[in-house]
Short mmCIF file of N, CA, C and O in Angstrom, two decimals:
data_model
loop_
_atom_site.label_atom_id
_atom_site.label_comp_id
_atom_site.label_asym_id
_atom_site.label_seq_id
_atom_site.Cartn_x
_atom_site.Cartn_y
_atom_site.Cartn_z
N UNK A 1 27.95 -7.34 3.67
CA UNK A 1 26.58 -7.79 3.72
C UNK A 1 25.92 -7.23 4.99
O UNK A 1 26.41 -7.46 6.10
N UNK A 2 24.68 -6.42 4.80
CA UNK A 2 24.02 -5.92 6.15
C UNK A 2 23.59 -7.11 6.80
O UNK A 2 23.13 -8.13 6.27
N UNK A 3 23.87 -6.78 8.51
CA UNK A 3 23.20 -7.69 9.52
C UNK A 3 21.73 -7.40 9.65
O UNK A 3 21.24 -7.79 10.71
N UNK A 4 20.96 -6.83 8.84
CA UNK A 4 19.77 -7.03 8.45
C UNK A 4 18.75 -7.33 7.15
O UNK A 4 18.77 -6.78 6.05
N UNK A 5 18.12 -8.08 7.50
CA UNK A 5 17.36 -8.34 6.00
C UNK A 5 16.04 -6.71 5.78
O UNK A 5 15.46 -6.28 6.78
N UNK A 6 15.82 -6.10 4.47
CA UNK A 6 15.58 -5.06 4.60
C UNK A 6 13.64 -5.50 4.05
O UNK A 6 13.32 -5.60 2.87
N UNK A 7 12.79 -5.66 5.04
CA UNK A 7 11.31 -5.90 4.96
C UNK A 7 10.96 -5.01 3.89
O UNK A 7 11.29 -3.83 3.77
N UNK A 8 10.13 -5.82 3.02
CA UNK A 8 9.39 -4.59 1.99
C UNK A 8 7.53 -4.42 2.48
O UNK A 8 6.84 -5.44 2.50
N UNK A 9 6.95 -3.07 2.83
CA UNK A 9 5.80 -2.14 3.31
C UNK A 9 5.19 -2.13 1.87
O UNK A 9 5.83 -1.76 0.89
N UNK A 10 3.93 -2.56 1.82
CA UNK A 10 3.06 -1.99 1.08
C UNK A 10 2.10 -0.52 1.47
O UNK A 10 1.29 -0.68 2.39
N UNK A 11 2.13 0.39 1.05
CA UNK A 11 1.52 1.54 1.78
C UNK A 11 0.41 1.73 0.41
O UNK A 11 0.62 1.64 -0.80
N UNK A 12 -0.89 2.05 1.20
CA UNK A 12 -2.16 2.56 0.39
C UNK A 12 -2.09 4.16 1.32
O UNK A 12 -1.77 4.57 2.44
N UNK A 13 -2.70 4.73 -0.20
CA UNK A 13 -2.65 6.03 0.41
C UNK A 13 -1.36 6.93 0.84
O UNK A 13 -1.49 7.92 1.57
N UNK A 14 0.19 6.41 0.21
CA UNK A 14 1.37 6.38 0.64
C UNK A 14 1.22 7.89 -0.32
O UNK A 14 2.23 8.47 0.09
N UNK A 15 0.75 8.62 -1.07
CA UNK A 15 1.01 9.99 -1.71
C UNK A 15 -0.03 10.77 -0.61
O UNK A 15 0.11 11.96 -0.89
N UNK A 16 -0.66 10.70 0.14
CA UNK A 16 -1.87 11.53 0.37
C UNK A 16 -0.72 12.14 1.87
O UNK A 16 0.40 11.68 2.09
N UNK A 17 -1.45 13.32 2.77
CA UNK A 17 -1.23 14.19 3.74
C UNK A 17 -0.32 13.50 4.63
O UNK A 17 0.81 13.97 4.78
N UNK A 18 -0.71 12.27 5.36
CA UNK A 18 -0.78 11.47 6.00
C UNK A 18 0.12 10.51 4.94
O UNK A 18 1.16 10.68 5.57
N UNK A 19 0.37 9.99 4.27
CA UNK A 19 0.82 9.25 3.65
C UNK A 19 2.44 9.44 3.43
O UNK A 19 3.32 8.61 3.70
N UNK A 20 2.57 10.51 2.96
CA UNK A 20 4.18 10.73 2.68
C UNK A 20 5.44 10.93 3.44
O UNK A 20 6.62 10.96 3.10
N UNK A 21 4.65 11.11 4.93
CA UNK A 21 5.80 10.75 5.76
C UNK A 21 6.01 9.73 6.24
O UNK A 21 7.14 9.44 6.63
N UNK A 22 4.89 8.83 6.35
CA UNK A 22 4.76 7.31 6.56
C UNK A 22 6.08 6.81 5.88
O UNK A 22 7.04 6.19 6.35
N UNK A 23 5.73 7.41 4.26
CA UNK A 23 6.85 6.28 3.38
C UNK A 23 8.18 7.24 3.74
O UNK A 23 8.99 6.36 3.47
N UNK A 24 8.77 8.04 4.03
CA UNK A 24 9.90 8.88 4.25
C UNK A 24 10.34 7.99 5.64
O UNK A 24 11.29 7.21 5.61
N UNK A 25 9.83 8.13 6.40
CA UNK A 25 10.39 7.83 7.78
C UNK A 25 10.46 6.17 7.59
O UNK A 25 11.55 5.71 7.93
N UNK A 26 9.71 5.42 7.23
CA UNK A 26 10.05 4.13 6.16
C UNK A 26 11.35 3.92 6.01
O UNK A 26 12.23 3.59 6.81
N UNK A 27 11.36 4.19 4.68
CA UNK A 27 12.82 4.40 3.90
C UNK A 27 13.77 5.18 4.30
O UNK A 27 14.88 5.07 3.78
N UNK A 28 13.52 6.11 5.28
CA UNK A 28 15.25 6.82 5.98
C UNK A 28 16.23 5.84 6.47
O UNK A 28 17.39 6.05 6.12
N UNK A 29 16.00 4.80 7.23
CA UNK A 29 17.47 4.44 7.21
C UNK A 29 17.38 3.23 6.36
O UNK A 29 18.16 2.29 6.53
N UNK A 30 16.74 3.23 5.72
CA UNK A 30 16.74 1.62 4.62
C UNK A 30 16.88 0.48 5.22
O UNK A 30 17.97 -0.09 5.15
N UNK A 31 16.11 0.07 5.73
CA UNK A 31 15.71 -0.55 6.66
C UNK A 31 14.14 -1.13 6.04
O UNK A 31 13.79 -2.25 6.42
N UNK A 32 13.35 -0.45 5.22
CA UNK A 32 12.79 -1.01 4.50
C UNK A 32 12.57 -0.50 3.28
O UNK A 32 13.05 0.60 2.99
N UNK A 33 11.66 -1.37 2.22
CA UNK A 33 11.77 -0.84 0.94
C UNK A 33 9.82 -0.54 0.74
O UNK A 33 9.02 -1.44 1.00
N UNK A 34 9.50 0.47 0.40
CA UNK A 34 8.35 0.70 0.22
C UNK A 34 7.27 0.54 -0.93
O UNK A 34 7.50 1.25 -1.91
N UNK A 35 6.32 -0.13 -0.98
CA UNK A 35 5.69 -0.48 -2.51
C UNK A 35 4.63 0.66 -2.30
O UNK A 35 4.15 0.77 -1.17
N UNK A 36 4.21 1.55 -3.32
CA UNK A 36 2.84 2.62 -3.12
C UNK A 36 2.39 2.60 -4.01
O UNK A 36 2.85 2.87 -5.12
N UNK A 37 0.84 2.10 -3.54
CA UNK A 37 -0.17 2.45 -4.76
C UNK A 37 -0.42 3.49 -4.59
O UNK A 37 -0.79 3.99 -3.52
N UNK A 38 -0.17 4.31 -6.16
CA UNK A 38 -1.11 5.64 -6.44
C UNK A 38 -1.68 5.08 -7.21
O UNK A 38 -1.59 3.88 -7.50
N UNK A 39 -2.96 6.66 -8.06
CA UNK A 39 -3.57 6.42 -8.98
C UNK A 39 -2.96 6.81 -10.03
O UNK A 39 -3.15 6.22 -11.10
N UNK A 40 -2.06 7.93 -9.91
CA UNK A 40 -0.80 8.56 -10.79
C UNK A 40 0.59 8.17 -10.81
O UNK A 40 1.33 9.02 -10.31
N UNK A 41 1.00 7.40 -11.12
CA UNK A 41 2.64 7.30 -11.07
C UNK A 41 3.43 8.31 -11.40
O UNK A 41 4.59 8.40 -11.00
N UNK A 42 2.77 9.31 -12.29
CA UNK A 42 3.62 10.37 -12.78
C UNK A 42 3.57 11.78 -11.86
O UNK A 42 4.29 12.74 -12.12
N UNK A 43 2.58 11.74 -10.69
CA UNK A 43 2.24 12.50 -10.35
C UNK A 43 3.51 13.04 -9.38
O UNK A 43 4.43 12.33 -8.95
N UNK A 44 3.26 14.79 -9.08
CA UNK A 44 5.03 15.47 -8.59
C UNK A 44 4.97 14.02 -7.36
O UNK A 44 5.86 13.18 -7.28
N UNK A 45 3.81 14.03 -6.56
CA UNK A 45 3.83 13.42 -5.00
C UNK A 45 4.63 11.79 -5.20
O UNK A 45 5.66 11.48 -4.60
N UNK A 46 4.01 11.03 -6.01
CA UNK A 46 4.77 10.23 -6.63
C UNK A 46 6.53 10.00 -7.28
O UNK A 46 7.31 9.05 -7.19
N UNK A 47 6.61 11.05 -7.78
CA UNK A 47 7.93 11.58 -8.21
C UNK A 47 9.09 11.65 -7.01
O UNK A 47 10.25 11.23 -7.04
N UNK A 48 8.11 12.58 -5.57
CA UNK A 48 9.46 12.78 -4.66
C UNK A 48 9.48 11.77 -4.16
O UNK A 48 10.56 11.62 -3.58
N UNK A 49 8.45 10.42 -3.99
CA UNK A 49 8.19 9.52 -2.77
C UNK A 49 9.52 8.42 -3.76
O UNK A 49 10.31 7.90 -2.98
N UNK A 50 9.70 8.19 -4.76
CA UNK A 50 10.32 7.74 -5.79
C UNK A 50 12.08 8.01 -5.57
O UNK A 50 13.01 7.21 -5.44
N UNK A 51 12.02 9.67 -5.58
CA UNK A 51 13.28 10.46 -5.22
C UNK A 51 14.02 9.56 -3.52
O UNK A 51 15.21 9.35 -3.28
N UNK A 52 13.11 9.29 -2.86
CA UNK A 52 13.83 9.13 -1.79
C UNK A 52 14.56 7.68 -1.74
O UNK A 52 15.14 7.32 -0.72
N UNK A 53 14.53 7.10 -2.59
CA UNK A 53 15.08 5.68 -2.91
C UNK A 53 14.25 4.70 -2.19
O UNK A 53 13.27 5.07 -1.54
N UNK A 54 14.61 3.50 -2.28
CA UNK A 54 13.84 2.34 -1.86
C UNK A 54 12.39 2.31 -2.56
O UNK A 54 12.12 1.13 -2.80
N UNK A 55 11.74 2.85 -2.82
CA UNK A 55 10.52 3.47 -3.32
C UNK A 55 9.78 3.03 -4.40
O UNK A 55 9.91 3.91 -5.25
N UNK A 56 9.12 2.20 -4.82
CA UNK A 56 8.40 1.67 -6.08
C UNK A 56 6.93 2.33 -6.18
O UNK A 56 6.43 2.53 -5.07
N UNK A 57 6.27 2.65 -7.07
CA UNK A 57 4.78 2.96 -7.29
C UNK A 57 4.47 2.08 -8.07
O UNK A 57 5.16 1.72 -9.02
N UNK A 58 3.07 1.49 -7.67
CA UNK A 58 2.46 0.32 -8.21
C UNK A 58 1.24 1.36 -8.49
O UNK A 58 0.90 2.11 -7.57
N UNK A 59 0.47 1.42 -9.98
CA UNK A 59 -0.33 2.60 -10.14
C UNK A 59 -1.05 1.62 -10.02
O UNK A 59 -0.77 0.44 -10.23
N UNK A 60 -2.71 2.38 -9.43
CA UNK A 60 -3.80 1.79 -9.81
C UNK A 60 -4.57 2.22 -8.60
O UNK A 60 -4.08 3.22 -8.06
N UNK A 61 -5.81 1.65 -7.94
CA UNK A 61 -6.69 2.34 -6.96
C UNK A 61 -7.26 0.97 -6.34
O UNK A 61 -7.47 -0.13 -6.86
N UNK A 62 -7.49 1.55 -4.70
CA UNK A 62 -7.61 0.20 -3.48
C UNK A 62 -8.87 -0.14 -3.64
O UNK A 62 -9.60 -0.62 -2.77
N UNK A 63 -9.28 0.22 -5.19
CA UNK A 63 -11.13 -0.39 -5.26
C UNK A 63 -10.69 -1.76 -6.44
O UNK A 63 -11.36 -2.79 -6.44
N UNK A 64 -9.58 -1.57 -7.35
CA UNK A 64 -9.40 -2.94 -7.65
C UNK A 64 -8.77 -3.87 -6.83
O UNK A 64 -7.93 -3.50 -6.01
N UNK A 65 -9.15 -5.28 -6.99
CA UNK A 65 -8.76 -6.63 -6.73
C UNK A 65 -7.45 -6.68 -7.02
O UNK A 65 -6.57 -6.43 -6.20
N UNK A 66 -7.19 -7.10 -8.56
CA UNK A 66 -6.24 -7.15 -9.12
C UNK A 66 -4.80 -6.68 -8.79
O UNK A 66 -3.93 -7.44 -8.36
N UNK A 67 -4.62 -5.43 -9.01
CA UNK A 67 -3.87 -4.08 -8.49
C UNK A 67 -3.58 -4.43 -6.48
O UNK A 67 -2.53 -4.20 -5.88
N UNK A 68 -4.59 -4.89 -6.01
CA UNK A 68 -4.20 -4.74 -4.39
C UNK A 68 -3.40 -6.29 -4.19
O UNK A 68 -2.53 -6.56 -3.36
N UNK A 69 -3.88 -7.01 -5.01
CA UNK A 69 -3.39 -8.56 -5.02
C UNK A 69 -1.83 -8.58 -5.52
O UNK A 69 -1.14 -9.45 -4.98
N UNK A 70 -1.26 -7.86 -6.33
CA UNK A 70 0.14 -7.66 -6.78
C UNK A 70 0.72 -6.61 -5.53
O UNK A 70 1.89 -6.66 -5.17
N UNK A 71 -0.21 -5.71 -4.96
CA UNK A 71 0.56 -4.85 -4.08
C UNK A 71 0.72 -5.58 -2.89
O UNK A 71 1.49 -5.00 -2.13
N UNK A 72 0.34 -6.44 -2.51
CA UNK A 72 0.40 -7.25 -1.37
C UNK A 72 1.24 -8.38 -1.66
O UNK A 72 1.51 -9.03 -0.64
N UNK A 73 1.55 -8.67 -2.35
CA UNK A 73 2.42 -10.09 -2.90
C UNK A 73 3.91 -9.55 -2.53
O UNK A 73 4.64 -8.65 -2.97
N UNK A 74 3.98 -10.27 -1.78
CA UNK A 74 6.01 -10.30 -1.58
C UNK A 74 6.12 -9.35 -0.33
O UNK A 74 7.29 -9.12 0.00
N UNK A 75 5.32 -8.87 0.29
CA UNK A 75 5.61 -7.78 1.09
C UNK A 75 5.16 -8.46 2.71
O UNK A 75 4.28 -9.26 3.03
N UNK A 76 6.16 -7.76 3.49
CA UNK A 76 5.78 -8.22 5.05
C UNK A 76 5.15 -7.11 5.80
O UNK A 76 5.44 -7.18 6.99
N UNK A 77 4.74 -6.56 5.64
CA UNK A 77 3.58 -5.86 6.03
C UNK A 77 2.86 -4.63 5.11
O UNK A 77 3.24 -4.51 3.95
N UNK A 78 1.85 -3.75 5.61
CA UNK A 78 1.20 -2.88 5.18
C UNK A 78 0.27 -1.40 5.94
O UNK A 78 -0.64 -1.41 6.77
N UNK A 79 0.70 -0.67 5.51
CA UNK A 79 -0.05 0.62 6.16
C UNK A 79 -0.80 0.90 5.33
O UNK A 79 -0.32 1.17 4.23
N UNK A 80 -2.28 0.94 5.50
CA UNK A 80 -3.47 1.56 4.55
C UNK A 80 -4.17 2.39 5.50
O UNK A 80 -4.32 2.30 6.72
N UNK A 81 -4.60 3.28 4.57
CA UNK A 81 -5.14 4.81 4.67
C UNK A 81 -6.05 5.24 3.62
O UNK A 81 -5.62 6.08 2.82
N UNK A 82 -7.33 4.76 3.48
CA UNK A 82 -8.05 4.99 2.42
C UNK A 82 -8.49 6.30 2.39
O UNK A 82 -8.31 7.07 3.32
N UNK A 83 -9.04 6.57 1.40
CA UNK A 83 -9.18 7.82 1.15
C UNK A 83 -10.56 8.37 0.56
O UNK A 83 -10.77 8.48 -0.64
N UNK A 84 -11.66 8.78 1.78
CA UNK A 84 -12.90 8.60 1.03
C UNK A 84 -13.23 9.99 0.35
O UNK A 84 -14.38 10.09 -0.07
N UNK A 85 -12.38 11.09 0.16
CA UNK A 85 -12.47 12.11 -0.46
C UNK A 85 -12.73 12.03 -1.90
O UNK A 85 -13.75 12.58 -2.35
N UNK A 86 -11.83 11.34 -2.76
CA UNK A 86 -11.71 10.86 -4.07
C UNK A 86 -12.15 9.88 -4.29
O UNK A 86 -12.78 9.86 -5.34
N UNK A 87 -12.12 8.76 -3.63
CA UNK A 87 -13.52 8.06 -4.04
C UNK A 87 -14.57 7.49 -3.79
O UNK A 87 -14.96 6.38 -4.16
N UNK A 88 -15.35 8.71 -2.76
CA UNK A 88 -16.58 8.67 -2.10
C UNK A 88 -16.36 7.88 -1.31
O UNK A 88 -15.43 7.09 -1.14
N UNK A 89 -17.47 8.14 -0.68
CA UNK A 89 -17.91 7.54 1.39
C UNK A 89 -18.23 5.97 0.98
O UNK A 89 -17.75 5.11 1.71
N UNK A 90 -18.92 5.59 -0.04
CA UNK A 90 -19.62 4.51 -0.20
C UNK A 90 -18.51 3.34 -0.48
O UNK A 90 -18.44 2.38 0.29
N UNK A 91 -17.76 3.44 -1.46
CA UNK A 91 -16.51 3.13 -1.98
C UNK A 91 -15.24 2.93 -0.62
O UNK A 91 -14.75 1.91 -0.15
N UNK A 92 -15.11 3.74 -0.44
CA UNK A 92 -13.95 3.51 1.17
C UNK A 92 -15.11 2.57 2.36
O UNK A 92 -14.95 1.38 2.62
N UNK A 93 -15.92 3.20 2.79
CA UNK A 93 -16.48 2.23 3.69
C UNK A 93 -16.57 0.89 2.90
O UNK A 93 -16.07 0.09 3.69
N UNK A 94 -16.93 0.19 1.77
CA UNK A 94 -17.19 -1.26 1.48
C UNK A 94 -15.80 -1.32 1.06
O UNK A 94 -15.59 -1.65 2.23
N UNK A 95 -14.81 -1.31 0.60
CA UNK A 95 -13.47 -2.09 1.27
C UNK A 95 -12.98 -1.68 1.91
O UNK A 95 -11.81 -1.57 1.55
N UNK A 96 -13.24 -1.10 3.26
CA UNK A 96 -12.87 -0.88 4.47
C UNK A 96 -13.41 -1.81 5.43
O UNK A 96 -12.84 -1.98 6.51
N UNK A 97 -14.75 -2.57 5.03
CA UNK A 97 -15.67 -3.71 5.91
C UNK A 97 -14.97 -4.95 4.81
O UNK A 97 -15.19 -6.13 5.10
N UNK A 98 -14.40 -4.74 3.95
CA UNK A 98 -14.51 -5.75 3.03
C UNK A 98 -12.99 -6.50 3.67
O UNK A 98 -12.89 -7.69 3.95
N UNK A 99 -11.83 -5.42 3.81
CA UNK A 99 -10.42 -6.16 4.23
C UNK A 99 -11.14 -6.69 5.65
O UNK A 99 -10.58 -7.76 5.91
N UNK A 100 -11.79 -6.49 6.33
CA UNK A 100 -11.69 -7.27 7.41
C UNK A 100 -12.62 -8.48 6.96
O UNK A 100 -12.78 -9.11 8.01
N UNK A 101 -13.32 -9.13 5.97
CA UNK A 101 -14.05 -10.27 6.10
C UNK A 101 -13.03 -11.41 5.64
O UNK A 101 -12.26 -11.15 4.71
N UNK A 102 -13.01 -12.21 6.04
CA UNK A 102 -12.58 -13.71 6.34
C UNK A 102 -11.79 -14.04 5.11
O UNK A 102 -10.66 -14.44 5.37
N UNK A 103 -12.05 -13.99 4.06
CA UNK A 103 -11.57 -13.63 2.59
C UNK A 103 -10.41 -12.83 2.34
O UNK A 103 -9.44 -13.37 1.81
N UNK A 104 -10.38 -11.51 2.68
CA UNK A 104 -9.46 -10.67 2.18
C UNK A 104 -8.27 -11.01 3.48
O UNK A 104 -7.25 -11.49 2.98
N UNK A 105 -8.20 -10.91 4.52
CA UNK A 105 -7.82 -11.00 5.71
C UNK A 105 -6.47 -12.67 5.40
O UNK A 105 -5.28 -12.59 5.69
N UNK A 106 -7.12 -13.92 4.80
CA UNK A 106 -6.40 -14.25 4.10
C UNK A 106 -5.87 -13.89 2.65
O UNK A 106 -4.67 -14.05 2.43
N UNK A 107 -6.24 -13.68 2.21
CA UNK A 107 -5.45 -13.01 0.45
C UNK A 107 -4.40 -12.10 1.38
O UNK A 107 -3.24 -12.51 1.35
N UNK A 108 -4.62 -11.08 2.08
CA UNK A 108 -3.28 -10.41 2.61
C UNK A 108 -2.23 -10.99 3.43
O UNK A 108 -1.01 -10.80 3.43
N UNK A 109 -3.24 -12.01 4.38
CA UNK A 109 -1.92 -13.13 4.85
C UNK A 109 -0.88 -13.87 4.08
O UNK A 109 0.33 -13.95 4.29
N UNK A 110 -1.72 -14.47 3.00
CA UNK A 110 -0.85 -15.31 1.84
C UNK A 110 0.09 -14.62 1.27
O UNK A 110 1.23 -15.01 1.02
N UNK A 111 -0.48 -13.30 1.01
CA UNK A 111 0.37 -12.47 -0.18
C UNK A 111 1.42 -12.15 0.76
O UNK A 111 2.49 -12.32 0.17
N UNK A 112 1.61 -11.77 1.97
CA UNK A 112 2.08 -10.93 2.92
C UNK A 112 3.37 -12.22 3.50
O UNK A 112 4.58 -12.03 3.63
N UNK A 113 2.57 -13.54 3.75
CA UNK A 113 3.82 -14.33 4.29
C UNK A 113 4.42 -15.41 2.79
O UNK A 113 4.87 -16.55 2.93
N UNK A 114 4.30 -14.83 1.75
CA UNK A 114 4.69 -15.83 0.45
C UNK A 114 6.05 -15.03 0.06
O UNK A 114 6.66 -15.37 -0.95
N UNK A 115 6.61 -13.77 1.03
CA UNK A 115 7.54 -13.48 0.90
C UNK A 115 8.78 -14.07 0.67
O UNK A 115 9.78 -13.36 0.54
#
C-alpha cells in the first residue's frame, strides 16, 4: 500500500500548448491522477494525454455548467487555462469574471472538498 494517497487535478485546457505538460509532469510519478476537459475525446492530443496513464477526458467545453460541475466533483484541486482563441474574447473573459464571483468560487469549493 503507497504511503501516499494519490490527489485527483482537474485541468481545463489540459490538451492545449500550455496544457500538456501541465498534465505529463502531473502524472509522472503518480502522485496524481488527472481529469481533462476537452472538446474532443478522440482527438490525437487527447489520445497521448490518455497514453500516459492516470489520465481521464471528461469531453465537453468550460462554457457549460453542467460538464464543469462533474469536472470539479471529487477532485482536490484544479489548473485552468482558458482558451480565448476557440471560443472568442467575449466567452473566456465572462467565465473568467464569472469563476471568481461568490457563486462559482463555492460550487468549486464544494465540488473540490466533497472528495
Amino acid at each position: 500500500m503507497p504511503a501516499y494517497v494519490t490527489s485527483k487535478i482537474f485541468v481545463i485546457g489540459g490538451t492545449g500548448a500550455q496544457g500538456m505538460p501541465v498534465v505529463s509532469s502531473l502524472v509522472a510519478d503518480r502522485k496524481y491522477s488527472v481529469r481533462v476537459l476537452s472538446r474532443d475525446a478522440n482527438s490525437s492530443r487527447a489520445k497521448a494525454l490518455l497514453a500516459l496513464g492516470n489520465v481521464t477526458i471528461l469531453e465537453g467545453t468550460f462554457a457549460d455548467e453542467a460538464v464543469l460541475r462533474e469536472g470539479f466533483r471529487g477532485c482536490d484541486g484544479a489548473y485552468i487555462n482558458i482558451d480565448g482563441f476557440n471560443t472568442g474574447e467575449k466567452t473566456e473573459t465572462y467565465w473568467a469574471i464569472r469563476w471568481q464571483n461568490e457563486e462559482w468560487k463555492s460550487i468549486i469549493l464544494r465540488s473540490i472538498g466533497g472528495c
